[in-house]
Short mmCIF file of C-alpha atoms in Angstrom, two decimals:
data_model
loop_
_atom_site.label_atom_id
_atom_site.label_comp_id
_atom_site.label_asym_id
_atom_site.label_seq_id
_atom_site.Cartn_x
_atom_site.Cartn_y
_atom_site.Cartn_z
CA GLU C 1 -14.84 15.59 0.03
CA LEU C 2 -13.34 12.19 -0.34
CA LYS C 3 -15.10 9.59 -0.81
CA VAL C 4 -14.64 5.82 -0.69
CA GLU C 5 -17.02 3.50 -0.99
CA GLN C 6 -16.83 -0.64 -1.17
CA ASN C 7 -19.59 -2.63 -2.74
CA PRO C 8 -21.32 -4.72 -1.53
CA LEU C 9 -20.76 -4.26 2.69
CA PHE C 10 -22.18 -7.64 3.54
CA LEU C 11 -21.12 -10.97 1.30
CA SER C 12 -22.39 -14.38 2.48
CA MET C 13 -21.26 -16.81 -0.21
CA GLN C 14 -20.68 -20.44 -0.81
CA GLU C 15 -16.99 -22.28 -0.71
CA GLY C 16 -15.79 -22.84 -4.43
CA LYS C 17 -17.93 -19.80 -5.66
CA ASN C 18 -16.25 -16.54 -7.33
CA TYR C 19 -17.09 -13.28 -6.37
CA THR C 20 -15.62 -9.68 -6.36
CA ILE C 21 -15.42 -6.71 -4.30
CA TYR C 22 -15.89 -3.15 -5.38
CA CYS C 23 -13.96 -0.38 -4.69
CA ASN C 24 -15.26 3.55 -5.78
CA TYR C 25 -13.42 7.02 -4.92
CA SER C 26 -14.43 10.05 -6.04
CA THR C 27 -10.43 11.79 -6.11
CA THR C 28 -7.29 11.32 -8.52
CA SER C 29 -5.07 8.60 -6.52
CA ASP C 30 -2.28 6.37 -8.17
CA ARG C 31 -2.59 4.61 -4.44
CA LEU C 32 -4.95 2.11 -3.24
CA TYR C 33 -4.19 -0.57 -0.31
CA TRP C 34 -6.03 -3.36 0.41
CA TYR C 35 -6.14 -4.59 4.30
CA ARG C 36 -7.81 -7.43 5.61
CA GLN C 37 -9.40 -7.89 9.60
CA ASP C 38 -10.43 -10.86 10.76
CA PRO C 39 -12.49 -10.62 13.80
CA GLY C 40 -11.34 -9.21 16.97
CA LYS C 41 -7.75 -8.90 15.39
CA SER C 42 -5.74 -5.60 13.17
CA LEU C 43 -5.69 -4.63 10.12
CA GLU C 44 -3.64 -6.56 8.09
CA SER C 45 -2.01 -5.04 4.45
CA LEU C 46 -2.65 -7.46 1.95
CA PHE C 47 -2.06 -5.36 -1.62
CA VAL C 48 -0.38 -2.24 -2.08
CA LEU C 49 -1.51 -0.98 -6.31
CA LEU C 50 0.61 1.97 -7.43
CA SER C 51 -0.54 2.64 -10.79
CA ASN C 52 -3.35 2.63 -12.92
CA GLY C 53 -3.47 -1.37 -14.61
CA ALA C 54 -1.77 -2.45 -11.53
CA VAL C 55 -2.35 -5.82 -10.88
CA LYS C 56 -1.76 -8.03 -7.73
CA GLN C 57 -2.47 -11.93 -6.69
CA GLU C 58 -1.78 -13.59 -3.41
CA GLY C 59 -3.34 -17.03 -3.41
CA ARG C 60 -7.22 -17.06 -4.45
CA LEU C 61 -7.11 -13.15 -4.07
CA MET C 62 -6.33 -10.94 -6.84
CA ALA C 63 -6.85 -7.19 -6.86
CA SER C 64 -6.70 -4.30 -9.56
CA LEU C 65 -6.71 -0.81 -9.59
CA ASP C 66 -8.14 1.39 -12.75
CA THR C 67 -7.41 5.18 -11.67
CA LYS C 68 -9.28 6.35 -15.16
CA ALA C 69 -12.72 4.66 -13.72
CA ARG C 70 -11.72 5.04 -9.79
CA LEU C 71 -12.23 1.98 -9.39
CA SER C 72 -10.34 -1.12 -7.66
CA THR C 73 -11.58 -4.34 -7.31
CA LEU C 74 -10.60 -7.58 -5.39
CA HIS C 75 -12.02 -10.53 -6.93
CA ILE C 76 -11.96 -14.20 -5.04
CA THR C 77 -11.68 -17.28 -6.57
CA ALA C 78 -13.05 -20.45 -5.43
CA ALA C 79 -14.01 -19.20 -1.74
CA VAL C 80 -12.70 -21.19 1.16
CA HIS C 81 -13.77 -20.79 4.71
CA ASP C 82 -10.38 -19.30 5.89
CA LEU C 83 -11.33 -16.08 3.60
CA SER C 84 -14.03 -14.90 6.39
CA ALA C 85 -13.23 -11.73 7.62
CA THR C 86 -13.78 -7.77 6.56
CA TYR C 87 -11.56 -6.39 3.86
CA PHE C 88 -11.26 -2.70 3.76
CA CYS C 89 -9.73 -0.40 0.37
CA ALA C 90 -8.23 2.51 1.28
CA VAL C 91 -7.01 5.19 -0.96
CA ASP C 92 -3.94 7.46 -0.76
CA PRO C 93 -5.09 10.91 -1.85
CA ASN C 94 -1.44 12.24 -2.38
CA THR C 95 -1.74 13.55 1.22
CA ASP C 96 0.19 11.83 3.95
CA LYS C 97 -3.37 10.14 5.25
CA LEU C 98 -5.40 6.75 3.65
CA ILE C 99 -8.81 7.47 3.31
CA PHE C 100 -10.46 4.10 4.09
CA GLY C 101 -13.82 2.32 3.02
CA THR C 102 -16.60 1.07 5.02
CA GLY C 103 -15.59 -2.59 4.43
CA THR C 104 -17.03 -5.86 3.43
CA ARG C 105 -17.42 -8.32 5.38
CA LEU C 106 -17.47 -11.84 3.83
CA GLN C 107 -18.51 -14.84 5.11
CA VAL C 108 -18.02 -18.59 3.51
CA PHE C 109 -19.89 -21.04 4.25
CA PRO C 110 -19.74 -25.06 3.41
CA ASP S 1 10.85 -6.42 13.29
CA ALA S 2 8.25 -6.30 16.32
CA GLY S 3 5.69 -3.98 14.19
CA VAL S 4 3.68 -1.85 16.23
CA ILE S 5 3.05 -2.39 19.68
CA GLN S 6 0.32 -0.98 21.91
CA SER S 7 -0.78 -1.16 25.24
CA PRO S 8 -2.81 -2.31 27.29
CA ARG S 9 -4.52 -4.92 24.85
CA HIS S 10 -7.50 -4.23 26.64
CA GLU S 11 -9.11 -1.75 29.49
CA VAL S 12 -11.84 -1.51 31.24
CA THR S 13 -12.54 1.75 33.44
CA GLU S 14 -15.26 3.41 34.62
CA MET S 15 -16.83 7.02 33.74
CA GLY S 16 -14.53 9.79 34.53
CA GLN S 17 -11.96 7.72 35.25
CA GLU S 18 -8.78 8.71 33.28
CA VAL S 19 -7.55 6.50 30.56
CA THR S 20 -4.24 6.15 28.88
CA LEU S 21 -3.29 3.74 25.52
CA ARG S 22 0.22 3.80 24.29
CA CYS S 23 1.87 3.15 21.50
CA LYS S 24 5.32 2.07 19.88
CA PRO S 25 5.60 2.71 16.17
CA ILE S 26 7.48 0.46 13.50
CA SER S 27 11.64 1.91 13.99
CA GLY S 28 12.83 4.13 11.57
CA HIS S 29 8.81 5.00 10.64
CA ASP S 30 8.20 8.54 10.52
CA TYR S 31 4.17 8.39 10.44
CA LEU S 32 2.51 7.86 13.54
CA PHE S 33 -1.65 7.50 13.37
CA TRP S 34 -4.25 6.99 15.68
CA TYR S 35 -7.32 5.24 14.93
CA ARG S 36 -10.80 4.41 16.53
CA GLN S 37 -13.34 1.74 15.10
CA THR S 38 -16.27 1.31 16.19
CA MET S 39 -19.71 -0.86 14.80
CA MET S 40 -21.45 2.41 14.32
CA ARG S 41 -18.61 4.89 12.47
CA GLY S 42 -16.46 2.06 11.58
CA LEU S 43 -12.56 3.15 11.19
CA GLU S 44 -11.79 7.11 11.88
CA LEU S 45 -8.75 8.87 11.91
CA LEU S 46 -8.20 10.61 15.14
CA ILE S 47 -4.70 12.54 14.93
CA TYR S 48 -1.68 11.86 13.05
CA PHE S 49 2.08 12.88 13.50
CA ASN S 50 4.85 13.11 11.72
CA ASN S 51 8.48 13.23 13.33
CA ASN S 52 6.83 13.57 16.40
CA VAL S 53 4.90 16.85 15.70
CA PRO S 54 1.03 16.69 15.49
CA ILE S 55 -0.37 17.67 11.91
CA ASP S 56 -3.98 16.78 11.74
CA ASP S 57 -5.95 16.56 15.19
CA SER S 58 -9.52 17.23 13.02
CA GLY S 59 -10.63 13.97 14.08
CA MET S 60 -10.11 14.20 17.50
CA PRO S 61 -14.25 13.99 18.98
CA GLU S 62 -13.57 17.22 21.50
CA ASP S 63 -11.41 18.19 24.31
CA ARG S 64 -11.10 15.38 26.20
CA PHE S 65 -9.12 13.54 23.83
CA SER S 66 -5.16 14.68 23.75
CA ALA S 67 -2.29 12.63 21.78
CA LYS S 68 1.01 13.08 22.35
CA MET S 69 4.16 11.72 20.74
CA PRO S 70 7.18 13.18 23.08
CA ASN S 71 10.16 11.32 21.16
CA ALA S 72 10.10 8.93 18.24
CA SER S 73 9.52 5.76 19.62
CA PHE S 74 6.29 6.64 21.65
CA SER S 75 2.96 7.90 21.53
CA THR S 76 0.17 7.89 23.94
CA LEU S 77 -3.47 8.38 23.45
CA LYS S 78 -5.32 10.22 26.81
CA ILE S 79 -8.85 10.38 27.73
CA GLN S 80 -9.70 12.84 30.49
CA PRO S 81 -12.69 11.93 31.45
CA SER S 82 -13.66 8.78 29.62
CA GLU S 83 -17.39 8.33 28.95
CA PRO S 84 -18.85 5.01 27.81
CA ARG S 85 -19.65 6.04 24.28
CA ASP S 86 -15.71 6.37 23.96
CA SER S 87 -15.85 2.53 24.23
CA ALA S 88 -14.16 1.35 21.03
CA VAL S 89 -11.00 -0.30 19.80
CA TYR S 90 -8.31 2.52 19.18
CA PHE S 91 -5.40 1.14 16.65
CA CYS S 92 -1.83 2.37 16.44
CA ALA S 93 -0.24 2.61 12.75
CA SER S 94 2.84 3.46 11.43
CA ARG S 95 4.79 4.28 8.10
CA PRO S 96 8.00 5.26 6.95
CA TYR S 97 8.53 8.61 5.14
CA ARG S 98 6.62 9.43 2.19
CA GLY S 99 8.27 8.22 -1.04
CA THR S 100 10.43 5.64 0.42
CA GLY S 101 8.48 3.23 -0.43
CA TYR S 102 5.14 1.35 -0.46
CA ASN S 103 3.77 3.96 2.05
CA GLU S 104 1.73 1.74 3.88
CA GLN S 105 0.29 1.90 6.98
CA PHE S 106 1.20 -1.41 9.76
CA PHE S 107 -1.46 -1.25 12.34
CA GLY S 108 -0.63 -2.43 15.90
CA PRO S 109 -3.08 -5.33 17.59
CA GLY S 110 -5.43 -2.57 19.36
CA THR S 111 -6.53 -1.76 22.40
CA ARG S 112 -9.97 -2.48 23.65
CA LEU S 113 -11.54 -0.12 25.43
CA THR S 114 -14.56 -0.28 27.80
CA VAL S 115 -15.73 2.30 29.68
CA LEU S 116 -19.04 1.43 32.18
#
């Protein structure tokens, strides 16, 4: 059974600090997605990583993919309150479906 | 592009009543997915369609749930009869044909269902 595991599940961090969210998956895949969900809102696509070694950056967020290690990371640089949300990674196992991780709930405090 | 449209946004009903949730995918998208999200179970895929045909309904919890896609621009998810444990946020998502780009799924705003 394909598993997608994120850690940590909960992350409380101070503004200005750096941290990394990890996404491990159990099958081969060349495509990985990161989504953001604000409380009470829908899922919004953040990054699409299509190959081994892919790195994408948007503002204070940077995502990377290592397909050999079956690992993706979402790095947060100098966190600000606006980044508070739940972040999901999702793996495309070469089928029509996406397999979502459990989500990481991020809270940034002053 | 208007994005994925869902209605209603909120639904409150009593146990035993029929509930119908509606979704309009992004024009030109070949795939439509129905998800359910709860605190306890997270995000679950219920069923998905390709070119209006149901492909995988293994996530549908039980026979009380049914989904249809009569045309490329409309899908429904029906619960009959509804139960309190069906209370959740139901999302619809769509994406284009595989291989034409990033294949990312685009989510609608969701329907928050409360069954009393």
